[in-house]
PDB file of C-alpha atoms in Angstrom:
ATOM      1  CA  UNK A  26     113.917 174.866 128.091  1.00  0.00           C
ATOM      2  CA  UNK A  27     115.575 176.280 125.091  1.00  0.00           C
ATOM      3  CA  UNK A  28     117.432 173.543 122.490  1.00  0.00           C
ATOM      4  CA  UNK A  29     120.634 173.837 123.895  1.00  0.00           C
ATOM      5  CA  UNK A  30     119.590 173.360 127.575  1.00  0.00           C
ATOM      6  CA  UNK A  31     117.534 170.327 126.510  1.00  0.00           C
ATOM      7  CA  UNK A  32     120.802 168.877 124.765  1.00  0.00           C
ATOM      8  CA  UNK A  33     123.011 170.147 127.914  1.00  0.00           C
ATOM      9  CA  UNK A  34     120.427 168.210 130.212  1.00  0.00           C
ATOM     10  CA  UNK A  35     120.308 165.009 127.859  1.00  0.00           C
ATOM     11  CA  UNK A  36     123.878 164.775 128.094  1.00  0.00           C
ATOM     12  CA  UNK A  37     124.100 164.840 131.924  1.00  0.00           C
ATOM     13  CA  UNK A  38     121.259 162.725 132.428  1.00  0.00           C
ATOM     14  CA  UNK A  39     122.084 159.150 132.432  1.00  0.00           C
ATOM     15  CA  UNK A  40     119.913 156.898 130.330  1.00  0.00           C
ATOM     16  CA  UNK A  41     117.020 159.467 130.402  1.00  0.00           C
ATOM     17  CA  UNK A  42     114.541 159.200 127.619  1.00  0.00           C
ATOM     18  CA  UNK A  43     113.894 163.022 126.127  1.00  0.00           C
ATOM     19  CA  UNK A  44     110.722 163.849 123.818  1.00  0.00           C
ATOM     20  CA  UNK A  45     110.646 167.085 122.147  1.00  0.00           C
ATOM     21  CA  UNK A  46     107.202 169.101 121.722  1.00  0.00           C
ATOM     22  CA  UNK A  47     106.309 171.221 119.292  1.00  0.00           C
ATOM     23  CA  UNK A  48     103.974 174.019 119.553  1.00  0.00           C
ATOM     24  CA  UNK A  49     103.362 174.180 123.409  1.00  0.00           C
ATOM     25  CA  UNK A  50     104.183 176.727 125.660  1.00  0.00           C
ATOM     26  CA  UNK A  51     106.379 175.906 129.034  1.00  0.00           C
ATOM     27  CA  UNK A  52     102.917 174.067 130.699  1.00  0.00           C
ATOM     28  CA  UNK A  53     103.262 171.122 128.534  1.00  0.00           C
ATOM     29  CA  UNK A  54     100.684 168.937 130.196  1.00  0.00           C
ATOM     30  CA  UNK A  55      98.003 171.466 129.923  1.00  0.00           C
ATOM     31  CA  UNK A  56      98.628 173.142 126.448  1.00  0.00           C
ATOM     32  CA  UNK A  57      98.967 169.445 124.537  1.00  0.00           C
ATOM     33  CA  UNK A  58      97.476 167.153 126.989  1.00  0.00           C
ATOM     34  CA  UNK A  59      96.840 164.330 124.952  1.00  0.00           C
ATOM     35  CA  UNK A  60     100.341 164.323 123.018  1.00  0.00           C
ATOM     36  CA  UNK A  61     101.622 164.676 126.998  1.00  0.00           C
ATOM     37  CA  UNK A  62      99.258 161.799 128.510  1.00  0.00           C
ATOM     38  CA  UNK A  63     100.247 159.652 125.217  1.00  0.00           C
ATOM     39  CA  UNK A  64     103.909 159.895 126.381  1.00  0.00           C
ATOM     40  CA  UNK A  65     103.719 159.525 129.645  1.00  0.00           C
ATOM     41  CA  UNK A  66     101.812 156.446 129.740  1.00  0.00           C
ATOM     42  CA  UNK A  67     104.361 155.135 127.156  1.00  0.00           C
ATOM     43  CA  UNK A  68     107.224 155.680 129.640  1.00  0.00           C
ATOM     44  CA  UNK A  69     105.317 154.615 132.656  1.00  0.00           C
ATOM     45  CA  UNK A  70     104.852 151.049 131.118  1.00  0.00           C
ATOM     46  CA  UNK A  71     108.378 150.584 130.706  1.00  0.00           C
ATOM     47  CA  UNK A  72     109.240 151.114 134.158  1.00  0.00           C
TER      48      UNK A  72
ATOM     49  CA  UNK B  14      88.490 158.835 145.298  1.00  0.00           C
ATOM     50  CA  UNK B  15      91.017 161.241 147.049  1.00  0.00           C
ATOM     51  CA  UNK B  16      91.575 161.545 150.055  1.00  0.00           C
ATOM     52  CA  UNK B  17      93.809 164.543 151.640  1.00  0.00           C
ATOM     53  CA  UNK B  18      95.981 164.563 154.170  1.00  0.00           C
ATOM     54  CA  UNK B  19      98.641 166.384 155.999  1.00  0.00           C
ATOM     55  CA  UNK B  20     102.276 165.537 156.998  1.00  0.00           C
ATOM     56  CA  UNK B  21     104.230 167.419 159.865  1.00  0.00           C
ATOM     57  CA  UNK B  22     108.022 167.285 158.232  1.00  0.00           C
ATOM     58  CA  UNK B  23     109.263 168.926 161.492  1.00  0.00           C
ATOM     59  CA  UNK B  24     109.725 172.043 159.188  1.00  0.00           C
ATOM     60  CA  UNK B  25     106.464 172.391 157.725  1.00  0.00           C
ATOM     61  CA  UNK B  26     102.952 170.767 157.409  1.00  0.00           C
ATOM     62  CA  UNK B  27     103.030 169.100 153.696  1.00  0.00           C
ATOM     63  CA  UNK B  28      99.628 168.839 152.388  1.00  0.00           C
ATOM     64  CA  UNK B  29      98.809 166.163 150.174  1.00  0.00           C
ATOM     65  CA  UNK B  30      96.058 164.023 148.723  1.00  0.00           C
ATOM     66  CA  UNK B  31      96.426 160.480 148.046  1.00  0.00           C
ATOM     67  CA  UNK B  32      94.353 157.799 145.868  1.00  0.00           C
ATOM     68  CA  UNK B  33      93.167 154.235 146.266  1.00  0.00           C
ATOM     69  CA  UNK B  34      96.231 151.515 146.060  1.00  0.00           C
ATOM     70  CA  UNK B  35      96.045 150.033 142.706  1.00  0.00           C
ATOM     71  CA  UNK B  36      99.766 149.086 142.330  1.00  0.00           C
ATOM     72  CA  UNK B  37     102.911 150.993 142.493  1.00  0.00           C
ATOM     73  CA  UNK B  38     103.032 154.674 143.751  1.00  0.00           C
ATOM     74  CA  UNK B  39     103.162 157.653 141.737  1.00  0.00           C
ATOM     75  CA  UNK B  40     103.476 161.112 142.721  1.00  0.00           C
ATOM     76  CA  UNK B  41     102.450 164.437 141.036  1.00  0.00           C
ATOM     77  CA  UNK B  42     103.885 167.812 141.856  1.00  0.00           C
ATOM     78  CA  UNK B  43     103.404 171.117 140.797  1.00  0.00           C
ATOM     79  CA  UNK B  44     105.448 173.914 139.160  1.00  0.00           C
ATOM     80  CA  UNK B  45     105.623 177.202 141.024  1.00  0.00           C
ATOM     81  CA  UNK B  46     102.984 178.892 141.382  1.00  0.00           C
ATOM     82  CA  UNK B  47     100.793 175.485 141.249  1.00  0.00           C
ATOM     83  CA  UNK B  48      99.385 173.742 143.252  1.00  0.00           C
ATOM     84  CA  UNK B  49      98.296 169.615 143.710  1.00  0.00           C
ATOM     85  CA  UNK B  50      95.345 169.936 141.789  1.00  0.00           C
ATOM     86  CA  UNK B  51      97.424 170.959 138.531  1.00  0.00           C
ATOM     87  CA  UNK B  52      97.159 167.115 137.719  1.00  0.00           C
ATOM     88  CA  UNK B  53      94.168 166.170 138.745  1.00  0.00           C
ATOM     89  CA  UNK B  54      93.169 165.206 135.344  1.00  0.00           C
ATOM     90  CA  UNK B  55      96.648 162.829 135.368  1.00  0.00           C
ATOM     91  CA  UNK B  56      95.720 161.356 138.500  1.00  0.00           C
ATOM     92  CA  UNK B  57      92.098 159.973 137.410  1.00  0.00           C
ATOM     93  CA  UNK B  58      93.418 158.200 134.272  1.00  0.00           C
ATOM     94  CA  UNK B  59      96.283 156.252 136.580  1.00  0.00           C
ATOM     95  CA  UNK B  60      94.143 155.694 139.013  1.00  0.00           C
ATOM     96  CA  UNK B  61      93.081 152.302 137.702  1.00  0.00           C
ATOM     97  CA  UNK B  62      97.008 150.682 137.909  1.00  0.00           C
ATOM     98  CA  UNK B  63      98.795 153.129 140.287  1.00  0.00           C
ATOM     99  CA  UNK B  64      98.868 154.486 143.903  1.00  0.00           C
ATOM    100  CA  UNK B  65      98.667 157.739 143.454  1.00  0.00           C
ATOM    101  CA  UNK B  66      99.683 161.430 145.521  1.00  0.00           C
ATOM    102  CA  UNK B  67     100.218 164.689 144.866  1.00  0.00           C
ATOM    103  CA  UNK B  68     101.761 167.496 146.532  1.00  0.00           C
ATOM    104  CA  UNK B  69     101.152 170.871 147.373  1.00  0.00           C
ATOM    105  CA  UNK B  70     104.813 172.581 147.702  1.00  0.00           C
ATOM    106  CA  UNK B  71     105.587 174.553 150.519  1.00  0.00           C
ATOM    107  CA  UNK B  72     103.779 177.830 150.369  1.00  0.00           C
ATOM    108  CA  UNK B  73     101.791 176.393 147.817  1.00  0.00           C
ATOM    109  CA  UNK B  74      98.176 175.333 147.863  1.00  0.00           C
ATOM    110  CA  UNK B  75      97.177 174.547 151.770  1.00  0.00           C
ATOM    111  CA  UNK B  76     100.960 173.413 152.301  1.00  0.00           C
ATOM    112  CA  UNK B  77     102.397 175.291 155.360  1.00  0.00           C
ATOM    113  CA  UNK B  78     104.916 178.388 154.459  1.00  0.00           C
ATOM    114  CA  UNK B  79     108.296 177.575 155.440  1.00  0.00           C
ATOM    115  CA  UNK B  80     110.241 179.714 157.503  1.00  0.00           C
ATOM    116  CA  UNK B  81     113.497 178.253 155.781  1.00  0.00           C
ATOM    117  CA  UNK B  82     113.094 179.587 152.486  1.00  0.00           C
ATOM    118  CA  UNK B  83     112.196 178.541 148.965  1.00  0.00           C
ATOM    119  CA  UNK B  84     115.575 177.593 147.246  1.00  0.00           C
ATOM    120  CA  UNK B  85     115.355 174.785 144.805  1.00  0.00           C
ATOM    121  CA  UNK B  86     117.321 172.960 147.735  1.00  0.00           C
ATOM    122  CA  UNK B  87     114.911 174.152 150.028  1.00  0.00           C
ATOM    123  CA  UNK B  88     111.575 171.703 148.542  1.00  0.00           C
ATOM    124  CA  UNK B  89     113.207 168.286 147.971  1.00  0.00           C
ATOM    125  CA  UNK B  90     113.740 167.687 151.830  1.00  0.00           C
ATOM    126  CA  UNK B  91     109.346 168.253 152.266  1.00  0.00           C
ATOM    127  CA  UNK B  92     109.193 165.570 149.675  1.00  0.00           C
ATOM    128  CA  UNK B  93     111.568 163.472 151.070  1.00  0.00           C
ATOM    129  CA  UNK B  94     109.761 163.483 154.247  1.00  0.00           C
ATOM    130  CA  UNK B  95     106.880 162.279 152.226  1.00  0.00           C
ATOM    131  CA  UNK B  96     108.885 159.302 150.721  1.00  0.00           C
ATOM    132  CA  UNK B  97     110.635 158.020 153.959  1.00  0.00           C
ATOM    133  CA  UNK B  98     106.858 158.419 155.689  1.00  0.00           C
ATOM    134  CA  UNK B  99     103.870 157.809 154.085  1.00  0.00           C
ATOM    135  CA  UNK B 100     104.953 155.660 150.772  1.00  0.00           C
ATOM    136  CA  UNK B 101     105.512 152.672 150.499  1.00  0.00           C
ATOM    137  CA  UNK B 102     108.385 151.532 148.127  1.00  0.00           C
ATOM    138  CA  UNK B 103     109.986 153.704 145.655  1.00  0.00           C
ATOM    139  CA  UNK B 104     107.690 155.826 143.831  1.00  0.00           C
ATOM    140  CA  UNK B 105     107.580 157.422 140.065  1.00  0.00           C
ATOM    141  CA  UNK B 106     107.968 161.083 140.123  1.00  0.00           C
ATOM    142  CA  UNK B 107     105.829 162.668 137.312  1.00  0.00           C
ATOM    143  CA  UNK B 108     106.328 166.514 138.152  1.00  0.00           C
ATOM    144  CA  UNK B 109     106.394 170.348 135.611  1.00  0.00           C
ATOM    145  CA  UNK B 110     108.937 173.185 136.081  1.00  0.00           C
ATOM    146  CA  UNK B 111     109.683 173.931 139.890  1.00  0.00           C
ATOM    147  CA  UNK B 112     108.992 170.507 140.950  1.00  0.00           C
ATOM    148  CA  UNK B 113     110.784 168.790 138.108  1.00  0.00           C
ATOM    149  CA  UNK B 114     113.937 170.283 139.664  1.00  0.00           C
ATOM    150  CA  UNK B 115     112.443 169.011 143.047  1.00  0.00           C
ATOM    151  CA  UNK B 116     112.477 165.598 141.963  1.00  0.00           C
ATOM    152  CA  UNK B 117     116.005 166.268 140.795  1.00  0.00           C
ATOM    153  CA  UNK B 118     117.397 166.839 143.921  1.00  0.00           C
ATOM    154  CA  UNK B 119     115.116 163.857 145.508  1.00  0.00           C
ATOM    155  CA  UNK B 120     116.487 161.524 143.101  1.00  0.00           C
ATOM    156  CA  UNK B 121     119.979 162.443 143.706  1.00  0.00           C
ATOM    157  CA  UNK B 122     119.445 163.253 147.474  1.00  0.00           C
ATOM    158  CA  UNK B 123     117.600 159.642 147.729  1.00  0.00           C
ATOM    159  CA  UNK B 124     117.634 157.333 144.997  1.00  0.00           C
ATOM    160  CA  UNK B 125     116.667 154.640 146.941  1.00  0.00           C
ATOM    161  CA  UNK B 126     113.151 156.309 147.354  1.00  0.00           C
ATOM    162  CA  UNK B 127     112.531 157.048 143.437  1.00  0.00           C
ATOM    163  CA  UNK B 128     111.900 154.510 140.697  1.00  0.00           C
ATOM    164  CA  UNK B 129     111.608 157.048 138.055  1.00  0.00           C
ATOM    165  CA  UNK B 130     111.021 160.436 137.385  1.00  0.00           C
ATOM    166  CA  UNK B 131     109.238 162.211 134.543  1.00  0.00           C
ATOM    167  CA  UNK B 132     110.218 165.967 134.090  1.00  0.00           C
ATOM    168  CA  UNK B 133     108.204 168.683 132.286  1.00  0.00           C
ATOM    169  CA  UNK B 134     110.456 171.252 131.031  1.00  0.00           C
ATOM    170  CA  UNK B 135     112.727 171.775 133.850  1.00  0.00           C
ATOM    171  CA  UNK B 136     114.533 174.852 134.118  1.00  0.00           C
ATOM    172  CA  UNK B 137     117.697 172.850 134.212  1.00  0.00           C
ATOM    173  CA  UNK B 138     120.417 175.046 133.172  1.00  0.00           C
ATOM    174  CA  UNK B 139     117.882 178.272 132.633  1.00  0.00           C
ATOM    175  CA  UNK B 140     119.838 180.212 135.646  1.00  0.00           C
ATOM    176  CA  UNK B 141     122.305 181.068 132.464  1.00  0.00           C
ATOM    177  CA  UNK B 142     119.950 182.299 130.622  1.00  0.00           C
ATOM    178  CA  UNK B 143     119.807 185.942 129.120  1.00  0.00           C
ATOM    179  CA  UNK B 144     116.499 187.796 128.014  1.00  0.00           C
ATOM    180  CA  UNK B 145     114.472 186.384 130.599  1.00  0.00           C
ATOM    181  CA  UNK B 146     112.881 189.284 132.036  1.00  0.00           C
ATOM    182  CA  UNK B 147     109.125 188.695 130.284  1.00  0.00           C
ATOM    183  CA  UNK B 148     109.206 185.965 132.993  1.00  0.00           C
ATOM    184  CA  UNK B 149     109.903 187.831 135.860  1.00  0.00           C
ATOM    185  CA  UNK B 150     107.668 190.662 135.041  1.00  0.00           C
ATOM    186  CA  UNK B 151     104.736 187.933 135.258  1.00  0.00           C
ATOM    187  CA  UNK B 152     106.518 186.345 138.626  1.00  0.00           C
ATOM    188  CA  UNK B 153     106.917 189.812 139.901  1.00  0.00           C
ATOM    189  CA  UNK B 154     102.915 189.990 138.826  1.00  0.00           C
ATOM    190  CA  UNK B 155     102.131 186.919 140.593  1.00  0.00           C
ATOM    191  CA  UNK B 156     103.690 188.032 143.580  1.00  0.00           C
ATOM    192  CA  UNK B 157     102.238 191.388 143.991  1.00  0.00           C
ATOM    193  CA  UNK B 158      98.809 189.463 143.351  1.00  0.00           C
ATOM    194  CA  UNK B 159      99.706 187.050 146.241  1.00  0.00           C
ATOM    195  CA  UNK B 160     100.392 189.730 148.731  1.00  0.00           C
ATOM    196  CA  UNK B 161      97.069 191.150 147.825  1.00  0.00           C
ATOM    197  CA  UNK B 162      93.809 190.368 150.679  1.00  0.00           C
ATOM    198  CA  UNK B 163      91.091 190.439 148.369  1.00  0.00           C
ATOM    199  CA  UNK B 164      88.013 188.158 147.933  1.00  0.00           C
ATOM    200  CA  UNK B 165      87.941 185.413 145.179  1.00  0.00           C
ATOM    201  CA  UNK B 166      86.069 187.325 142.167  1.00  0.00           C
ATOM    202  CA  UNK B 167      88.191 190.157 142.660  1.00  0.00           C
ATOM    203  CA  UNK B 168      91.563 187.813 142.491  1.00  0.00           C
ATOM    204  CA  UNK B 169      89.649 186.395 139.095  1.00  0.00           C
ATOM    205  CA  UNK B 170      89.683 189.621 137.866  1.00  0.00           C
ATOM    206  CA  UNK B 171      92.920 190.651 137.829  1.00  0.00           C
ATOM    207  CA  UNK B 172      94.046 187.252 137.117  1.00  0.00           C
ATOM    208  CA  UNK B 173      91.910 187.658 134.171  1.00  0.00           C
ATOM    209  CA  UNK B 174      93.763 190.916 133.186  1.00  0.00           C
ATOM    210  CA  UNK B 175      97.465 188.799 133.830  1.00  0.00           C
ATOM    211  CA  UNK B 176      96.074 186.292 131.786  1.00  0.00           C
ATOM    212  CA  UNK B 177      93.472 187.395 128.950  1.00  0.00           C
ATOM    213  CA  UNK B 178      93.855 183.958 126.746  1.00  0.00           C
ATOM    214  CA  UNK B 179      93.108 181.523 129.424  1.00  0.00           C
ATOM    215  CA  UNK B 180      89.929 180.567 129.485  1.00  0.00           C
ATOM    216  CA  UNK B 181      87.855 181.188 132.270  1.00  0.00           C
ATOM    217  CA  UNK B 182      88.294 177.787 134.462  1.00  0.00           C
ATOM    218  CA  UNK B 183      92.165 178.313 134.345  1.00  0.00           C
ATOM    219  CA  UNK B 184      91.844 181.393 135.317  1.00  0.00           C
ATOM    220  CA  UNK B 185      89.688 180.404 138.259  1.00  0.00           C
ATOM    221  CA  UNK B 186      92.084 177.829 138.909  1.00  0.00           C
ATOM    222  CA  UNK B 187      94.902 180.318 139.044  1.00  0.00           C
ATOM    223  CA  UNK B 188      93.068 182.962 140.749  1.00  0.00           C
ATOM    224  CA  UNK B 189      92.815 179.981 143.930  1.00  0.00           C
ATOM    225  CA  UNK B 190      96.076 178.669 143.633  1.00  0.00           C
ATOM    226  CA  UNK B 191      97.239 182.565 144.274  1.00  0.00           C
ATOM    227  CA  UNK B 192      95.401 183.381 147.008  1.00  0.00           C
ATOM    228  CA  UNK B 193      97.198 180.475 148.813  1.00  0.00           C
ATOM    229  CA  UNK B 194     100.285 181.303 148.096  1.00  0.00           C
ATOM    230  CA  UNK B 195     103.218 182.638 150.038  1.00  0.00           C
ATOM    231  CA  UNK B 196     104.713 185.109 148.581  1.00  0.00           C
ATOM    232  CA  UNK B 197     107.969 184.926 149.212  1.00  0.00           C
ATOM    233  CA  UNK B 198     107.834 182.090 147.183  1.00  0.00           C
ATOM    234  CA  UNK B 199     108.943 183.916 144.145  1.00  0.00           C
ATOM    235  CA  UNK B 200     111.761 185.849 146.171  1.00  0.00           C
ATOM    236  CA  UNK B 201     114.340 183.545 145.656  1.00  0.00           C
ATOM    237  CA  UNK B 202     113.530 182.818 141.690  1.00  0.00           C
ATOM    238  CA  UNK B 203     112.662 186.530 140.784  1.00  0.00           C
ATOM    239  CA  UNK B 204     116.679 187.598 142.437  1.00  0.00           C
ATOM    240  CA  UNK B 205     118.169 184.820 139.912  1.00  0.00           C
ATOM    241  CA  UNK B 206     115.998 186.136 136.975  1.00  0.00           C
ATOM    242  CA  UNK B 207     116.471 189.416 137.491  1.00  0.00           C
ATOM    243  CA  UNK B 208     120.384 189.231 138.260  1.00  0.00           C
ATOM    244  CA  UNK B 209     121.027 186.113 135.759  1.00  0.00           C
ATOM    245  CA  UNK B 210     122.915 184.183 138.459  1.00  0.00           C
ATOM    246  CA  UNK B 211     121.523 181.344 140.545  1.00  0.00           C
ATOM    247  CA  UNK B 212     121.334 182.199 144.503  1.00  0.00           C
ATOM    248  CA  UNK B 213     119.563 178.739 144.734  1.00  0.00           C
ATOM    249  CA  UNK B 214     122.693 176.930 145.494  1.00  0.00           C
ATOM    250  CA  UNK B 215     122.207 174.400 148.208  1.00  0.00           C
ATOM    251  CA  UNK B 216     121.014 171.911 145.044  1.00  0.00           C
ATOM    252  CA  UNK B 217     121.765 172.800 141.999  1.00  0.00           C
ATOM    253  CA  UNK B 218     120.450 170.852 139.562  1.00  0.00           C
ATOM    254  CA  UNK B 219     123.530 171.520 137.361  1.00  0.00           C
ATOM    255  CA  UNK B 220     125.183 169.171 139.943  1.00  0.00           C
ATOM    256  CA  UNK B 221     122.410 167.304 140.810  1.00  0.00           C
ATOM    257  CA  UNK B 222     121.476 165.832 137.751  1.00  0.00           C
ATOM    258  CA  UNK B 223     124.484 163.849 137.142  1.00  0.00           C
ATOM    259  CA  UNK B 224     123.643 162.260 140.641  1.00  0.00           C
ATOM    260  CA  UNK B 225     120.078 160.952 139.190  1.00  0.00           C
ATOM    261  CA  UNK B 226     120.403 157.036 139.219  1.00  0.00           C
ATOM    262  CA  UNK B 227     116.941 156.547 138.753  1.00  0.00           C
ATOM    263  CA  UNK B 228     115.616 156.315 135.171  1.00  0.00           C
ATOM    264  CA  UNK B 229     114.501 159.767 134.107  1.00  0.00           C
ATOM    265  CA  UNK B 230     112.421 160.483 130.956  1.00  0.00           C
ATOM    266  CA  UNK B 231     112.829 164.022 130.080  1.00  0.00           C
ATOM    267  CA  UNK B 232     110.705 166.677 127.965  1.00  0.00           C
ATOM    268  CA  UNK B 233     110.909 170.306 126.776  1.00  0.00           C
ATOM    269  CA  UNK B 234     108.467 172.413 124.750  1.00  0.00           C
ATOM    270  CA  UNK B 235     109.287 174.727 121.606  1.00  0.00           C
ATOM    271  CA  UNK B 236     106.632 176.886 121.496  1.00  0.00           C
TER     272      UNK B 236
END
């Protein structure tokens, strides 16, 4: 997603939590697995 | 320990593996081109607190091809069929690219069968992109790859030559995932990127998302 369709999608999504990564390509979970894991875990314990 | 399985969705056979129950279910799916092992690694660290599955799409993996097409509206109703039929309770959707905008249109198809979702960097809004055609030369790559009958270490070869930074267990992994693929899988995406207008129009997740009632947690990459 570029910036603006990240902002576009935050603003249509209701209450959606949005993390930004830096320095990974479009396969997120495999380029910066840990930074991924470390976020997902800290979503799925809120739900 | 995973066991996999198969669904009949009356459309086309879904196949699937699922883990031990731990607690609430979770399920993983793919981008395109993917297929359920893609988060293998994800599923062995929730294992412990989670009832886990993951997906191969249709014309993915050892999923069925479907003779209905592969429009974005097109996968939610296989997943669906996995919800209403061999889940119990509403599940967390943790899901990259092509299935993020899956779970989309699940969540706003079904909310009552999704708790959550977690997106990887949807292409939510991409169908108005310009300058997109680096990625449909690779899905045009792909695709001529998948149409190709050739044994496994040739496949890893040429993958090899598609992909020359990925090291060589990704490219194994790829090099499997496209010798099950359909092709015609990247029909559908490759018109809208080459042509810069969506023909995937029975969900769109322009108009779906608004529809998502579940709580979403969404991320994007900047390279």
């Amino acid at each position: 997603m570029t910036d603006e369709e990240a902002e576009r999608a935050a603003a249509a999504i209701p209450d959606c939590t949005f993390v930004r990564m830096k320095g990974v390509g479009h396969g997120i979970h495999r380029g910066d697995p840990v930074n991924f894991r470390r976020v997902m875990f800290d979503f799925l314990d809120t739900v | 320990m995973l066991t996999e399985k198969q669904l009949d969705t009356g459309e086309m056979t879904l196949n699937y593996v699922e883990g031990a129950n731990e607690g609430e279910p979770i399920v993983f799916i793919h981008g395109i081109g993917g297929r359920w092992q893609t988060w293998s690694q994800e599923i062995g660290l929730v294992s412990h607190a989670w009832h886990p599955y993951s997906v191969d799409l249709r014309g993915h993996g050892k999923s069925s091809s479907a003779e209905t097409g592969y429009r974005f509206g097109d996968y939610p109703r296989d997943i669906i069929s996995l919800l209403e039929n061999r889940v119990e309770g509403p599940a967390v959707l943790v899901a990259h690219s092509l299935g993020a905008v899956t779970s989309v249109g699940v969540a706003s198809a079904r909310p009552d069968l999704v708790r959550a979702v977690v997106l990887e960097d949807p292409p939510i809004f991409s169908h108005q992109r310009s300058g997109r055609s680096r990625r449909a030369d690779e899905f045009a790559r792909i695709q001529e790859l998948a149409r190709l009958d050739v044994p496994h270490s040739e496949m890893v070869s040429l993958v090899t030559k598609l992909y020359p930074s990925q090291t060589a267990a990704e490219v194994r992994s790829r090099a499997i995932a496209i010798r099950g693929l359909d092709p015609e899988v990247y029909t559908q995406t490759l018109t809208a990127l080459r042509w810069k207008a969506s023909t995937q129009t029975q969900v769109s997740p322009r108009s779906s998302v608004p529809r998502c009632s579940c709580r979403p947690t969404l991320r994007w990459a900047q390279p």
